[in-house]
mmCIF file of C-alpha atoms and ligand atoms in Angstrom:
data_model
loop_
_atom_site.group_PDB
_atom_site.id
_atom_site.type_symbol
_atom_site.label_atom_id
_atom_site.label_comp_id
_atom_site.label_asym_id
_atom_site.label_seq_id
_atom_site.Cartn_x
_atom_site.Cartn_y
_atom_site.Cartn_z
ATOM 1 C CA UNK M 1 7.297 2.054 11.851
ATOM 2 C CA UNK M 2 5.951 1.600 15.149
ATOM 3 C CA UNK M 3 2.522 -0.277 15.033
ATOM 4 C CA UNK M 4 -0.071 -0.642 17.603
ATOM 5 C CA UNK M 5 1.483 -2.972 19.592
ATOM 6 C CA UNK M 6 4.728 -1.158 19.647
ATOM 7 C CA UNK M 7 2.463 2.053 21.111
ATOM 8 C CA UNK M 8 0.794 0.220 23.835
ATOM 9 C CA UNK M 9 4.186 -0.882 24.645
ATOM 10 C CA UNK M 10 5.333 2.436 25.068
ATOM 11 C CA UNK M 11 2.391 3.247 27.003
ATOM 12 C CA UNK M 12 2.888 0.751 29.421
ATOM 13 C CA UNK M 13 6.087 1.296 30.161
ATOM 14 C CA UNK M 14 5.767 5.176 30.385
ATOM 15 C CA UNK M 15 2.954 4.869 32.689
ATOM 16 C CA UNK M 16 5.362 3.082 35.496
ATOM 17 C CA UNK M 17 7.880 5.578 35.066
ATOM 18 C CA UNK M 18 5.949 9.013 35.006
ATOM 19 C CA UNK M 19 2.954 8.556 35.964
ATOM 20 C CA UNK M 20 2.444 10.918 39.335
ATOM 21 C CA UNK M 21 5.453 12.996 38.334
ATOM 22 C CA UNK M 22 5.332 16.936 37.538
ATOM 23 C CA UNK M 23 6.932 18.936 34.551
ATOM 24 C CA UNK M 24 9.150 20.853 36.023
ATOM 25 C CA UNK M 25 10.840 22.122 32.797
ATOM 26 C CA UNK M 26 10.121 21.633 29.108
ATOM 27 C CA UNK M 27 13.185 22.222 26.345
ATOM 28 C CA UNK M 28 13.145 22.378 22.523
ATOM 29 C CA UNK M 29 16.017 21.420 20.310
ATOM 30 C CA UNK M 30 13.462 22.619 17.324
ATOM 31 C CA UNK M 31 10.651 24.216 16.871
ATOM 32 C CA UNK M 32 8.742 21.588 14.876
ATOM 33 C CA UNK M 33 8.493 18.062 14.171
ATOM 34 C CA UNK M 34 6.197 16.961 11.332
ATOM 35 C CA UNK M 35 4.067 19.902 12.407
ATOM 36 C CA UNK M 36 5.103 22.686 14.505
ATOM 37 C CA UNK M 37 5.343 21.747 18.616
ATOM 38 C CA UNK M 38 2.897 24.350 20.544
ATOM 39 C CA UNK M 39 5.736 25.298 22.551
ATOM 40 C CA UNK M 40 4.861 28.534 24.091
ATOM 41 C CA UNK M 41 1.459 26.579 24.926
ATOM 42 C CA UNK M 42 3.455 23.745 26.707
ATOM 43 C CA UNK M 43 5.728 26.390 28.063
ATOM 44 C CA UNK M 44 2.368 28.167 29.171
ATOM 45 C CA UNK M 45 0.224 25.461 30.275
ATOM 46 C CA UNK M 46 2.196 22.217 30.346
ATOM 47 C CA UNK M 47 4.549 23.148 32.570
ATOM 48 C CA UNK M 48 4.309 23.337 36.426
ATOM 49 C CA UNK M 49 0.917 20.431 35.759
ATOM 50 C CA UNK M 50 1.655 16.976 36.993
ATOM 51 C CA UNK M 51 0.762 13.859 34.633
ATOM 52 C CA UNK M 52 -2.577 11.749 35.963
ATOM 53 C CA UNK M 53 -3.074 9.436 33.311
ATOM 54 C CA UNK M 54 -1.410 8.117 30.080
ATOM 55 C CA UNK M 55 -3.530 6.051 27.695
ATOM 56 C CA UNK M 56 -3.205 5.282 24.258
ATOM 57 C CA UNK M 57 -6.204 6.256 21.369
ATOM 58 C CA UNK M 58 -5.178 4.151 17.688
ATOM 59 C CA UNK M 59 -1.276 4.892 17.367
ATOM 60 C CA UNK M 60 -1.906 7.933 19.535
ATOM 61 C CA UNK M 61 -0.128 8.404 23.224
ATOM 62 C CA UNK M 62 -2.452 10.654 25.655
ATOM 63 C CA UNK M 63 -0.747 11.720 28.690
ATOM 64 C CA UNK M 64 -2.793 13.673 30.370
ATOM 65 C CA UNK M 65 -3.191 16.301 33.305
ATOM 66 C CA UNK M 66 -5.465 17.843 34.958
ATOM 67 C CA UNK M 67 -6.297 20.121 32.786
ATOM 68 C CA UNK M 68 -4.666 19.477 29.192
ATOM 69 C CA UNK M 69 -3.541 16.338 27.508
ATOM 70 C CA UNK M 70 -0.181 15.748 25.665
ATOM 71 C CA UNK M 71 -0.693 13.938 22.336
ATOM 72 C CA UNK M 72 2.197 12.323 20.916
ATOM 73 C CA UNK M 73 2.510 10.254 17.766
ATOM 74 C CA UNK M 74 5.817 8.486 17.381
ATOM 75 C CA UNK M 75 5.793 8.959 13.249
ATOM 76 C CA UNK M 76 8.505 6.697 11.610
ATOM 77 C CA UNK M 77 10.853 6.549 14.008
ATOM 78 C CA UNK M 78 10.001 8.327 17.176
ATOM 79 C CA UNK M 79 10.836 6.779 20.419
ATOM 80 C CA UNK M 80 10.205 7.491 23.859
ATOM 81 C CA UNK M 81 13.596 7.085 26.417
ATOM 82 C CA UNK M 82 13.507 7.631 30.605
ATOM 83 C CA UNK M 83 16.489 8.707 31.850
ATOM 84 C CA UNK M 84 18.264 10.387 34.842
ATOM 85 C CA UNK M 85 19.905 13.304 33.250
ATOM 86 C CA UNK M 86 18.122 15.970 30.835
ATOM 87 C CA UNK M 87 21.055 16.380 28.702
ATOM 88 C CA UNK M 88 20.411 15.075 24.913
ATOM 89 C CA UNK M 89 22.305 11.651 24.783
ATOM 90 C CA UNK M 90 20.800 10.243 21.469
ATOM 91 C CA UNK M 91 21.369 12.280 17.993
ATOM 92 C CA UNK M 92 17.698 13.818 16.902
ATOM 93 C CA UNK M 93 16.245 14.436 20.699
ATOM 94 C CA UNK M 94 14.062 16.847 19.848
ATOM 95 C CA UNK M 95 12.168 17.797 23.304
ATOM 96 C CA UNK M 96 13.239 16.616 26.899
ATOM 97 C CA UNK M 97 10.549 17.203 29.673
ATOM 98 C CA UNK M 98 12.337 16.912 33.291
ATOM 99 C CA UNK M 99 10.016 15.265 35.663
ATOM 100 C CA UNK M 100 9.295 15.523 39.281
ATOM 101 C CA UNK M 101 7.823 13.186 41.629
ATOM 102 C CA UNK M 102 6.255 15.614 44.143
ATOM 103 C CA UNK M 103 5.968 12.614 46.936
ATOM 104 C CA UNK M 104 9.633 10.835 46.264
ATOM 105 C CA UNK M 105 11.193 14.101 45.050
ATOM 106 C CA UNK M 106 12.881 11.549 42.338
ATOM 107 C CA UNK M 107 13.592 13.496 39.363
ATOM 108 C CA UNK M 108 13.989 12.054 35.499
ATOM 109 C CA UNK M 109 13.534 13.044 32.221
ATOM 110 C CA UNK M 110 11.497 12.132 29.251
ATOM 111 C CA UNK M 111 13.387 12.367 26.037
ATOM 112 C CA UNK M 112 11.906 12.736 22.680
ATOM 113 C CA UNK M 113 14.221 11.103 19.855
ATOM 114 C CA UNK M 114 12.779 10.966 16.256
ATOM 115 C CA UNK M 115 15.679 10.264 13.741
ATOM 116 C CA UNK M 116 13.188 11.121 10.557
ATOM 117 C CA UNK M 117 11.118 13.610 12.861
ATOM 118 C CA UNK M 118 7.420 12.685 10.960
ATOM 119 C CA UNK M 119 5.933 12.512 14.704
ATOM 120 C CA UNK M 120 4.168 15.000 16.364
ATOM 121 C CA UNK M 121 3.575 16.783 19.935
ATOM 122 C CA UNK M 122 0.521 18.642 20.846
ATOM 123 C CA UNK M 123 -1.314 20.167 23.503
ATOM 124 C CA UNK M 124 -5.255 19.703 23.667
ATOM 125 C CA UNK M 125 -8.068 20.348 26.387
ATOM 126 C CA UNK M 126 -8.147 17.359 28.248
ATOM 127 C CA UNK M 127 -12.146 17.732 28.534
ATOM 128 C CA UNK M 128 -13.021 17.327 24.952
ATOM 129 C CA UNK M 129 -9.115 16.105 22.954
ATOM 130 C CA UNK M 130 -11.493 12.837 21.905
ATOM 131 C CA UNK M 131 -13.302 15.507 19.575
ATOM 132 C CA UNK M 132 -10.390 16.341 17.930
ATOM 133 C CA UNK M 133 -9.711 15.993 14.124
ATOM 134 C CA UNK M 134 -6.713 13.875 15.297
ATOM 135 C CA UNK M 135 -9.619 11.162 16.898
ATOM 136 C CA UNK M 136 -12.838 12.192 15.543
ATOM 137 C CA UNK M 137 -12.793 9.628 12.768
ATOM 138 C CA UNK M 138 -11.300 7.462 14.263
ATOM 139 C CA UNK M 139 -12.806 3.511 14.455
ATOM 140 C CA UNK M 140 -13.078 1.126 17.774
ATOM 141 C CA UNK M 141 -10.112 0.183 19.539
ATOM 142 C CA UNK M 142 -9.467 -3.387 18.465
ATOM 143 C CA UNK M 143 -8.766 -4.888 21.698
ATOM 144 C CA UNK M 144 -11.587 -3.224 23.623
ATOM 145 C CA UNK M 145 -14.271 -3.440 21.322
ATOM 146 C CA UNK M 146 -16.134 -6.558 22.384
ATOM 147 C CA UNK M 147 -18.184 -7.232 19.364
ATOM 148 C CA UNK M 148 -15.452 -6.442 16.624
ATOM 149 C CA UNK M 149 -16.715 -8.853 14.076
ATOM 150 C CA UNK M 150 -20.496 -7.833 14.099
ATOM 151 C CA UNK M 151 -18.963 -4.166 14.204
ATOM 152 C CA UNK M 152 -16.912 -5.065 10.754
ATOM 153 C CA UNK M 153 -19.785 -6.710 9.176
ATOM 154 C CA UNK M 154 -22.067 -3.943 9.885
ATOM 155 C CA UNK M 155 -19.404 -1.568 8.665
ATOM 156 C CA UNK M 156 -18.928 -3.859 5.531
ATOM 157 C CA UNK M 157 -21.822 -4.086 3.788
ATOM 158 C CA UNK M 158 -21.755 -1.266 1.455
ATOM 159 C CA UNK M 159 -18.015 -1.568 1.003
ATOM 160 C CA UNK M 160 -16.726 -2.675 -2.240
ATOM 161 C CA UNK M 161 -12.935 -1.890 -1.258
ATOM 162 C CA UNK M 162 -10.164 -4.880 -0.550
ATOM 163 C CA UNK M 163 -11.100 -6.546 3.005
ATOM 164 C CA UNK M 164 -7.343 -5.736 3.070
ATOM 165 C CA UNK M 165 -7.906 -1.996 2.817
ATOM 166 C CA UNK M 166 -10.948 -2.401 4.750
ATOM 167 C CA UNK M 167 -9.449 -3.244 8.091
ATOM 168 C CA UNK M 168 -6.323 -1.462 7.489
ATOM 169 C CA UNK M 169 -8.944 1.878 7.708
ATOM 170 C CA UNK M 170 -8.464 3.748 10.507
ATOM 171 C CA UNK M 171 -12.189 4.544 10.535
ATOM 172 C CA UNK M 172 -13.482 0.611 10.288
ATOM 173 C CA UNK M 173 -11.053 -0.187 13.223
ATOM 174 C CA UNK M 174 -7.790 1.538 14.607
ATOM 175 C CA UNK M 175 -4.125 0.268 14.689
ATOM 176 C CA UNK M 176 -4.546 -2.803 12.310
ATOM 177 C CA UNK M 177 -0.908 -2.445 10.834
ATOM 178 C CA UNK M 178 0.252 -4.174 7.382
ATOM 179 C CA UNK M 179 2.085 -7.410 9.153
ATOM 180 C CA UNK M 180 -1.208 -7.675 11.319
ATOM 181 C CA UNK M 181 -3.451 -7.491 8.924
ATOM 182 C CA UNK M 182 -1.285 -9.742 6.294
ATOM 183 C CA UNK M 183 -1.162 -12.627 9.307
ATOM 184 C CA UNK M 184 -4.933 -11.930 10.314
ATOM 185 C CA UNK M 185 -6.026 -12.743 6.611
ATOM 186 C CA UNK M 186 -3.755 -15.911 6.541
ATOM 187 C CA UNK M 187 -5.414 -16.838 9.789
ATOM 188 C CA UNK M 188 -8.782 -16.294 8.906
ATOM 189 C CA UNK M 189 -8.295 -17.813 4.956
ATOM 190 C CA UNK M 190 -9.234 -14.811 3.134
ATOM 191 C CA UNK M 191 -7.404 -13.332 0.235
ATOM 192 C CA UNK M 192 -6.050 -9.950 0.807
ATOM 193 C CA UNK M 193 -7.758 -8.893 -2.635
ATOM 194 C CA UNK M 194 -11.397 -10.407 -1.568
ATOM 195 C CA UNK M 195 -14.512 -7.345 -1.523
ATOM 196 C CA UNK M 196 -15.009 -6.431 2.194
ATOM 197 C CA UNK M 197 -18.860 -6.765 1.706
ATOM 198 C CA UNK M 198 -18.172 -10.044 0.056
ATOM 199 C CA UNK M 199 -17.337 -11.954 3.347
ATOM 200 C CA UNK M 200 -20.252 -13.095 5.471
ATOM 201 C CA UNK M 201 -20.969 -12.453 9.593
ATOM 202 C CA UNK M 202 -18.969 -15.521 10.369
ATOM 203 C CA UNK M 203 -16.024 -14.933 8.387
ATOM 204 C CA UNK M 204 -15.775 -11.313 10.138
ATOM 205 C CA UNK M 205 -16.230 -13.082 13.428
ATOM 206 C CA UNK M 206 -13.311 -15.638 12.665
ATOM 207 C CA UNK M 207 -11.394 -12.765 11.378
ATOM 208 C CA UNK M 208 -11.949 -10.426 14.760
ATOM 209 C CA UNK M 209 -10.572 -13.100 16.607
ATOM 210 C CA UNK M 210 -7.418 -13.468 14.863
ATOM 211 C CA UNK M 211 -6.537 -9.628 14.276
ATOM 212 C CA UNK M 212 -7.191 -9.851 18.350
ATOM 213 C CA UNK M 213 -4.857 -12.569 18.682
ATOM 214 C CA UNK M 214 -2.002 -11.459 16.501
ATOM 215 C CA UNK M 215 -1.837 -7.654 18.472
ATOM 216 C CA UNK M 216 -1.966 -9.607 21.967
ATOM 217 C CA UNK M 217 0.741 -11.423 20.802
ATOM 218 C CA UNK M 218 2.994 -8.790 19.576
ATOM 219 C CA UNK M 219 2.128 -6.550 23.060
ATOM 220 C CA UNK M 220 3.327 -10.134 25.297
ATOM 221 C CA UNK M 221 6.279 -9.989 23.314
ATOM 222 C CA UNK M 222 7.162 -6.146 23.655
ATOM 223 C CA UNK M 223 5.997 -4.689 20.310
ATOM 224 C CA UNK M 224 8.032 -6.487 17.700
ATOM 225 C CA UNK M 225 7.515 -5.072 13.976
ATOM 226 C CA UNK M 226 9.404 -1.555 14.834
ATOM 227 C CA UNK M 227 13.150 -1.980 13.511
ATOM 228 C CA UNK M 228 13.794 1.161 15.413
ATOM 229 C CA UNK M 229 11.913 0.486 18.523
ATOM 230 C CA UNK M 230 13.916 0.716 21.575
ATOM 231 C CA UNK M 231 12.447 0.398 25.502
ATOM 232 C CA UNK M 232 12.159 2.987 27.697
ATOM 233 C CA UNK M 233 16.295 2.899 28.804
ATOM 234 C CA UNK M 234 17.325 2.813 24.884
ATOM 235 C CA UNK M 235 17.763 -0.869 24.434
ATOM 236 C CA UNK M 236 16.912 -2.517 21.233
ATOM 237 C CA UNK M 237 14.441 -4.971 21.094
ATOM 238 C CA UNK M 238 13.663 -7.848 18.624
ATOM 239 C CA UNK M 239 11.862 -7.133 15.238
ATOM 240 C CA UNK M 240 10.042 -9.794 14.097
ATOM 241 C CA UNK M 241 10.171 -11.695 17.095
ATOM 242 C CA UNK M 242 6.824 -12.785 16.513
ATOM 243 C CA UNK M 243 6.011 -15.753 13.946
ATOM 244 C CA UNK M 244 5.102 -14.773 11.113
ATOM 245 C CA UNK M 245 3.332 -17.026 8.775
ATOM 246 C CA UNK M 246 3.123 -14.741 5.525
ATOM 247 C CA UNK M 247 4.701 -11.324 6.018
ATOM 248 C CA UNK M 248 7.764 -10.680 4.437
ATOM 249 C CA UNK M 249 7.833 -14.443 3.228
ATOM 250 C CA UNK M 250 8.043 -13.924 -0.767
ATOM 251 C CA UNK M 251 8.208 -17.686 -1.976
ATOM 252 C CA UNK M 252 9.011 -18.892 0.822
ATOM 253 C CA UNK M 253 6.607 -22.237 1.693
ATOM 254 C CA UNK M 254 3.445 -21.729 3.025
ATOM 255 C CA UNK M 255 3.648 -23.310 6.661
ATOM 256 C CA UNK M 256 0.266 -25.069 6.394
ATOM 257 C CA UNK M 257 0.477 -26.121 2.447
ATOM 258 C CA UNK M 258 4.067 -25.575 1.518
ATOM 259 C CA UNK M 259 2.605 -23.303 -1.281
ATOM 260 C CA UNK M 260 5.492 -20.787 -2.137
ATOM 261 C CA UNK M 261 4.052 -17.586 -0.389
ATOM 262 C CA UNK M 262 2.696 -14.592 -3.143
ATOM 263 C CA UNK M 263 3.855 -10.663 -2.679
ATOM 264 C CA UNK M 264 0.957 -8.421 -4.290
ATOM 265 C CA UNK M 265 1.093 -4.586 -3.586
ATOM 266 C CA UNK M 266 -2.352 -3.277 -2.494
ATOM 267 C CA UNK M 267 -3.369 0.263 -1.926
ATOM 268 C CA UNK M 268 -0.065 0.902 -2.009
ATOM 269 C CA UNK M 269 1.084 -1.902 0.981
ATOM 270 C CA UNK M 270 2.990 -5.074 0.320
ATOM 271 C CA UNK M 271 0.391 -7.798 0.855
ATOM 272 C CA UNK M 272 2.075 -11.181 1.823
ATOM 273 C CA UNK M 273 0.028 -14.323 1.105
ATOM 274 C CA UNK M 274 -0.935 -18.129 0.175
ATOM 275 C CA UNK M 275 -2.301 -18.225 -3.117
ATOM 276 C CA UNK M 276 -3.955 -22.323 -1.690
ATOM 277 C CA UNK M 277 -5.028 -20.857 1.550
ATOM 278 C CA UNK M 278 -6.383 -17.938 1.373
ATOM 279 C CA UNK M 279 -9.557 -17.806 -1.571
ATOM 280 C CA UNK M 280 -10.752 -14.831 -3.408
ATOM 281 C CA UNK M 281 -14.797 -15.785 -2.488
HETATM 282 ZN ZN1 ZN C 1 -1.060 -22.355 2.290
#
């Protein structure tokens, strides 16, 4: 599943290939993905604008226009190709916009291709999309929030969840994934089953700085966690090509104890671990 790092990837590389280009033309293979696509909206409204920004809001992509912004969300297995010619050459493309560079006059295409199809394509008034039940909720970007451990503190104290549910909420903080949250903890020492208001300013401070560090590293190395994630021309890149200290390490040795690593399932989410390490409170 792509992860926040994965997105930003995305982001970045679909901003130097489209950005400045116009839809010229807009085609469906279906009518829906998880939801349905607002396709005679697009067709409407999307069409014929040219693309002025492209940002990304939790594991949401934004590519705006003057008027309206795109929202994509890449589900399971959604991916994001360029390429020169609009016709489908991946199984499950499910939209391909044909671009326009009104300057260059270089044409290309951006193709949609969601094997298990639980993303998502919408249309929203640029002035006000942030409102939107899709963001409205939604917590501080981790990476541009300066103060993110007096923000989780704050946001802690009447919280008597798992700190590893805590930060894995969307509405404490966006886009902290299972593997970044599993290698944050280990980081930081806590147990994944510890109360969130049980951990004290400093510990939250510690803690900010690793979730920071372990998404900076995964966006330097090209989002890593998404089995399925390919770049923009279709190629595979690593998974797991981070280190990972605890994730997906089930007995293996702890690397800073040797302590065979524990597998507990939390909220529903494998939660990797050192049983030495990382203390309850
Ligand atoms: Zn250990």
């Amino acid at each position: 599943m792509p992860e926040l790092p994965e997105v930003e990837t995305t982001v970045r590389c679909m901003r130097s290939e489209f950005l400045g280009y116009k839809i010229s033309s807009a085609k469906f293979y279906r009518k829906n993905l998880r939801d349905p696509m607002p396709v005679k909206q697009i067709q409407a409204h999307g069409v014929g604008s040219t693309i002025v920004d492209i940002e990304r809001r939790g594991k949401y992509i934004l590519m705006h226009t003057a008027k309206n912004s795109f929202v994509i969300h890449l589900g399971m297995t959604g991916n994001i190709l360029s390429r020169g010619d609009k016709k489908p050459a991946q199984k499950h493309t499910h939209f391909v916009f044909e671009l326009k560079n009104p300057k260059t006059k270089k044409t290309k295409c951006l193709h949609y291709v969601d094997a298990r199809r639980f993303g998502r394509l919408d249309l929203l008034p640029r002035e006000n999309w942030q409102e939107h039940r899709y963001f409205a909720s939604m917590g501080p970007e981790p990476l541009e929030i300066r103060s993110l451990g007096k923000h989780l503190y704050a946001a802690s104290t009447s919280k008597k969840t798992t700190i590893k549910s805590f930060v894995m909420d969307q509405r404490t903080v966006v886009g902290v994934g299972n593997i970044y949250a599993c290698e944050a903890l280990f980081l930081t020492g806590i147990h994944p089953l510890a109360a969130a208001n049980s951990i004290n300013a400093k510990t939250y401070s510690l803690l900010a700085k690793n979730i920071k560090k372990v998404l900076k590293k995964a966006i330097e190395q090209g989002g890593t966690s998404f089995r399925d994630f390919k770049n923009l021309e279709g190629k595979a890149s690593g998974y797991f090509a981070i280190k990972l200290n605890v994730y997906n390490r089930k007995d293996e040795p702890c690397k800073k104890c040797d302590t065979p690593i524990e597998n507990e399932t939390i909220a529903g989410r494998s939660s990797f671990y050192c049983p030495s390490c990382q203390v309850k409170n």
